[in-house]
Amino acid sequence: MTMTELLRVSELSKDYLHKGRWWTPKRIRALKQVSFSLKSGETLAIIGETGSGKSSLARLIAGAESPTSGQIFLRDTELKPRDYSYRCRHIRMVFQDSEASLNPHLTIGRQLEEPLLFNTSLNASQRREAVAEALKKVGLLPEHAVFHCHMMSMGQKQRACIARAIMLNPDIIVADEALAALDSSIRAQIINLLLDLQRDMNMSYIFVSHSPEIIRHMADRILVLRDGEVIANAPTEEIFENNPDSYIQSLLQQTYTLG
């Protein structure tokens, strides 16, 4: 199957203002003219040491933050920083902390239904049916729709977050350390779930992770960041098998495993 270009990031930069000495704002550049592309059905892993800009890049792509400069295109349509309606239909995010990303006051079903309420014309019956279908896709029961998050295990909560992310059949899911808080057995289950969903729904993933084992198992390509700059962008096996760079080697020797 031929994969076509889905996402194109062009010279994306991000500055943050921090209060320095005597309350004088200090400009910190987190990302420096980052460029790359993502194909349909492809998984791109983003790696780098803490502070390299990985999470900033993930948030910019998902629309959680606005870039200082640069452009993001989805199928040649530029994604504007505050066009939340268009972006949320095509790009969804799964966070590391499923507990914090779920609302404890709403049922799981209500939280899954919200994207449909704001982005579709489905009636109440159709929305309930779509919620039940999404829950089944991620290995939960339709009955979980009436649960609150405190009634669920950590693995079930992350499955619910994934269900919420796929409600609008997005083109891309951005996962920012989405497996880090899970124990090894649950982590392996969620990895298999993500791979199954990718195959069935032809989604692309942008996957931020510190785990070399998970990256090698899931990713087609790897983007390496250092101090906000891209220092490598290549197929996964090329990064693992033929890379003399000591910084990249240190990233690939970490011990966080699949389980």
Coordinates of C-alpha atoms in Angstrom, one line a residue:
M1 CA 0.0 0.0 0.0
T2 CA 1.4 3.4 -1.0
M3 CA 1.6 5.9 1.8
T4 CA 0.9 9.5 1.0
E5 CA 2.1 12.5 2.9
L6 CA -0.5 13.4 5.6
L7 CA 1.2 16.0 7.8
R8 CA 4.0 18.4 7.0
V9 CA 5.7 20.5 9.6
S10 CA 7.7 23.4 8.3
E11 CA 10.3 25.4 10.3
L12 CA 8.3 25.2 13.5
S13 CA 9.7 27.2 16.4
K14 CA 8.4 27.8 19.9
D15 CA 9.6 30.4 22.5
Y16 CA 8.5 30.7 26.1
L17 CA 8.8 33.7 28.3
H18 CA 10.1 33.2 31.8
K19 CA 10.6 35.8 34.4
G20 CA 14.3 36.3 35.0
R21 CA 16.3 38.3 37.4
W22 CA 14.4 41.4 38.7
W23 CA 11.3 40.1 37.0
T24 CA 12.7 40.8 33.5
P25 CA 11.1 38.4 31.0
K26 CA 13.6 36.0 29.5
R27 CA 12.9 34.4 26.2
I28 CA 13.6 30.6 26.0
R29 CA 13.6 28.9 22.6
A30 CA 12.2 25.4 23.1
L31 CA 12.0 24.5 19.4
K32 CA 14.2 25.8 16.6
Q33 CA 12.9 25.5 13.0
V34 CA 11.8 21.9 13.2
S35 CA 10.7 20.4 9.9
F36 CA 9.4 16.9 9.1
S37 CA 6.6 15.0 7.4
L38 CA 4.3 12.1 8.4
K39 CA 2.7 9.7 6.0
S40 CA -0.7 8.1 6.2
G41 CA -0.6 5.0 8.4
E42 CA 2.9 5.7 9.6
T43 CA 4.2 5.9 13.2
L44 CA 6.8 8.6 13.9
A45 CA 8.6 8.4 17.3
I46 CA 10.0 11.5 18.8
I47 CA 12.9 11.0 21.2
G48 CA 15.3 13.2 23.1
E49 CA 16.6 13.9 26.5
T50 CA 14.4 15.8 29.1
G51 CA 14.1 19.4 27.9
S52 CA 14.8 18.6 24.3
G53 CA 11.4 19.9 23.1
K54 CA 9.5 16.6 22.6
S55 CA 6.4 17.5 24.6
S56 CA 6.4 21.1 23.2
L57 CA 6.4 19.7 19.7
A58 CA 3.6 17.2 20.5
R59 CA 1.4 20.0 22.0
L60 CA 2.0 22.3 19.0
I61 CA 0.9 19.5 16.6
A62 CA -2.2 18.7 18.6
G63 CA -3.1 22.5 18.9
A64 CA -2.7 22.7 22.7
E65 CA -0.2 25.5 22.1
S66 CA 0.5 28.0 19.4
P67 CA 3.9 28.2 17.6
T68 CA 6.1 31.3 17.6
S69 CA 6.8 30.7 14.0
G70 CA 6.5 28.1 11.3
Q71 CA 3.6 26.2 9.8
I72 CA 1.8 22.9 10.1
F73 CA -0.1 21.4 7.1
L74 CA -2.6 18.6 7.1
R75 CA -3.1 17.3 3.5
D76 CA -1.8 20.7 2.3
T77 CA -4.3 22.6 4.4
E78 CA -2.6 24.9 6.9
L79 CA -3.6 24.3 10.5
K80 CA -4.2 27.7 12.1
P81 CA -3.3 28.0 15.8
R82 CA -6.8 28.7 17.0
D83 CA -8.9 26.6 14.6
Y84 CA -9.7 24.1 17.2
S85 CA -12.8 22.7 15.5
Y86 CA -11.0 21.6 12.3
R87 CA -7.9 20.3 14.1
C88 CA -9.8 18.3 16.8
R89 CA -11.6 16.4 14.1
H90 CA -8.3 15.2 12.5
I91 CA -5.7 15.2 15.3
R92 CA -6.3 13.9 18.8
M93 CA -4.0 13.6 21.8
V94 CA -3.5 10.9 24.4
F95 CA -1.6 12.0 27.5
Q96 CA 0.6 10.2 30.0
D97 CA -1.6 10.8 33.0
S98 CA -5.0 9.3 32.2
E99 CA -6.2 10.1 35.7
A100 CA -5.6 13.9 35.2
S101 CA -7.0 13.9 31.7
L102 CA -10.4 12.4 32.7
N103 CA -13.0 14.4 34.4
P104 CA -13.9 12.8 37.7
H105 CA -17.3 14.4 37.8
L106 CA -18.5 13.0 34.5
T107 CA -19.2 9.5 33.4
I108 CA -16.9 7.9 30.8
G109 CA -19.8 7.8 28.4
R110 CA -20.4 11.5 28.8
Q111 CA -16.7 12.3 28.2
L112 CA -16.7 10.1 25.0
E113 CA -19.9 11.8 23.8
E114 CA -18.5 15.3 24.1
P115 CA -16.5 15.3 20.8
L116 CA -19.6 14.1 19.0
L117 CA -21.8 16.8 20.6
F118 CA -19.6 19.6 19.3
N119 CA -18.4 18.2 16.0
T120 CA -21.3 16.1 14.6
S121 CA -25.0 16.2 13.9
L122 CA -25.7 12.8 15.5
N123 CA -28.7 12.5 17.6
A124 CA -28.7 11.1 21.2
S125 CA -29.3 7.6 20.2
Q126 CA -26.6 7.6 17.5
R127 CA -24.2 9.1 20.0
R128 CA -24.8 6.4 22.5
E129 CA -24.3 3.8 19.8
A130 CA -21.0 5.4 18.8
V131 CA -19.8 5.5 22.4
A132 CA -20.6 1.8 22.9
E133 CA -18.8 1.0 19.6
A134 CA -15.7 3.0 20.7
L135 CA -15.6 1.3 24.0
K136 CA -15.7 -2.1 22.4
K137 CA -12.9 -1.1 20.0
V138 CA -10.6 -0.5 22.9
G139 CA -11.5 -3.6 24.8
L140 CA -14.0 -2.2 27.3
L141 CA -17.7 -3.0 27.7
P142 CA -20.5 -0.8 26.7
E143 CA -21.5 -0.8 30.4
H144 CA -18.3 1.2 31.2
A145 CA -20.1 4.2 29.8
V146 CA -21.9 4.7 33.1
F147 CA -18.6 4.4 35.2
H148 CA -16.8 7.3 36.7
C149 CA -13.0 7.2 36.4
H150 CA -12.4 6.3 40.1
M151 CA -14.3 3.0 39.4
M152 CA -11.7 1.9 36.8
S153 CA -8.2 0.5 36.9
M154 CA -5.2 2.4 35.5
G155 CA -5.3 0.3 32.3
Q156 CA -9.0 0.8 31.8
K157 CA -8.6 4.6 32.3
Q158 CA -6.0 4.7 29.5
R159 CA -8.3 2.6 27.3
A160 CA -11.0 5.1 27.9
C161 CA -8.7 7.9 27.0
I162 CA -7.9 6.1 23.7
A163 CA -11.6 5.6 23.1
R164 CA -12.2 9.3 23.5
A165 CA -9.3 10.0 21.1
I166 CA -10.8 7.9 18.3
M167 CA -14.4 9.1 18.6
L168 CA -14.1 11.3 15.6
N169 CA -12.1 8.8 13.5
P170 CA -9.0 11.1 13.4
D171 CA -6.2 10.9 11.0
I172 CA -3.5 11.3 13.6
I173 CA -3.1 10.5 17.3
V174 CA -0.4 12.2 19.2
A175 CA 0.7 10.1 22.2
D176 CA 2.9 11.9 24.7
E177 CA 4.4 9.3 27.0
A178 CA 1.0 7.6 27.0
L179 CA 2.5 4.3 28.3
A180 CA 4.9 5.5 30.9
A181 CA 2.5 5.3 33.9
L182 CA 1.4 1.7 33.2
D183 CA 3.0 -1.5 34.6
S184 CA 4.7 -3.8 32.1
S185 CA 1.8 -6.2 31.5
I186 CA -0.8 -3.5 30.9
R187 CA 1.7 -1.6 28.8
A188 CA 2.1 -4.5 26.4
Q189 CA -1.7 -4.8 26.1
I190 CA -2.1 -1.1 25.3
I191 CA 0.7 -1.3 22.7
N192 CA -1.1 -4.2 21.0
L193 CA -4.4 -2.3 21.2
L194 CA -2.8 0.8 19.5
L195 CA -1.3 -1.3 16.7
D196 CA -4.7 -3.0 16.1
L197 CA -6.5 0.3 16.0
Q198 CA -3.9 1.7 13.6
R199 CA -4.4 -1.3 11.2
D200 CA -8.2 -1.1 11.4
M201 CA -8.6 2.6 11.2
N202 CA -5.5 3.5 9.1
M203 CA -4.4 6.2 11.6
S204 CA -1.0 7.7 11.9
Y205 CA 0.8 8.1 15.2
I206 CA 3.2 10.6 16.6
F207 CA 4.7 8.8 19.6
V208 CA 6.8 10.6 22.3
S209 CA 8.6 8.0 24.4
H210 CA 11.8 7.4 26.4
S211 CA 11.6 3.6 25.7
P212 CA 13.9 2.2 23.0
E213 CA 12.1 -1.1 23.1
I214 CA 8.7 0.4 22.6
I215 CA 10.0 2.7 19.9
R216 CA 11.6 -0.1 18.0
H217 CA 8.4 -2.2 18.3
M218 CA 6.0 0.6 17.1
A219 CA 7.8 3.2 15.0
D220 CA 8.4 3.3 11.3
R221 CA 10.6 6.4 11.6
I222 CA 12.4 8.2 14.5
L223 CA 12.9 12.0 14.9
V224 CA 15.6 12.9 17.3
L225 CA 15.6 16.2 19.1
R226 CA 18.5 17.9 21.0
D227 CA 18.1 21.3 22.5
G228 CA 15.0 22.0 20.4
E229 CA 16.7 21.0 17.1
V230 CA 16.3 18.0 14.8
I231 CA 19.6 16.1 14.7
A232 CA 18.2 12.9 13.0
N233 CA 15.1 11.9 11.1
A234 CA 15.4 8.4 9.6
P235 CA 13.8 4.9 9.5
T236 CA 13.8 3.1 12.8
E237 CA 16.2 0.4 11.9
E238 CA 18.7 2.9 10.4
I239 CA 18.7 4.8 13.7
F240 CA 19.2 1.6 15.8
E241 CA 21.7 -0.2 13.5
N242 CA 23.9 2.5 12.0
N243 CA 24.2 5.5 14.3
P244 CA 27.6 6.6 15.6
D245 CA 26.3 9.7 17.4
S246 CA 27.0 9.3 21.1
Y247 CA 23.9 11.3 22.1
I248 CA 21.6 9.1 20.1
Q249 CA 23.3 6.0 21.4
S250 CA 22.7 7.1 25.0
L251 CA 19.0 7.6 24.3
L252 CA 18.8 4.1 22.8
Q253 CA 20.5 2.4 25.8
Q254 CA 17.9 3.4 28.4
T255 CA 16.3 0.5 30.2
Y256 CA 12.5 1.3 30.2
T257 CA 11.1 -1.8 28.6
L258 CA 8.0 -3.4 27.1
G259 CA 7.7 -6.0 29.8

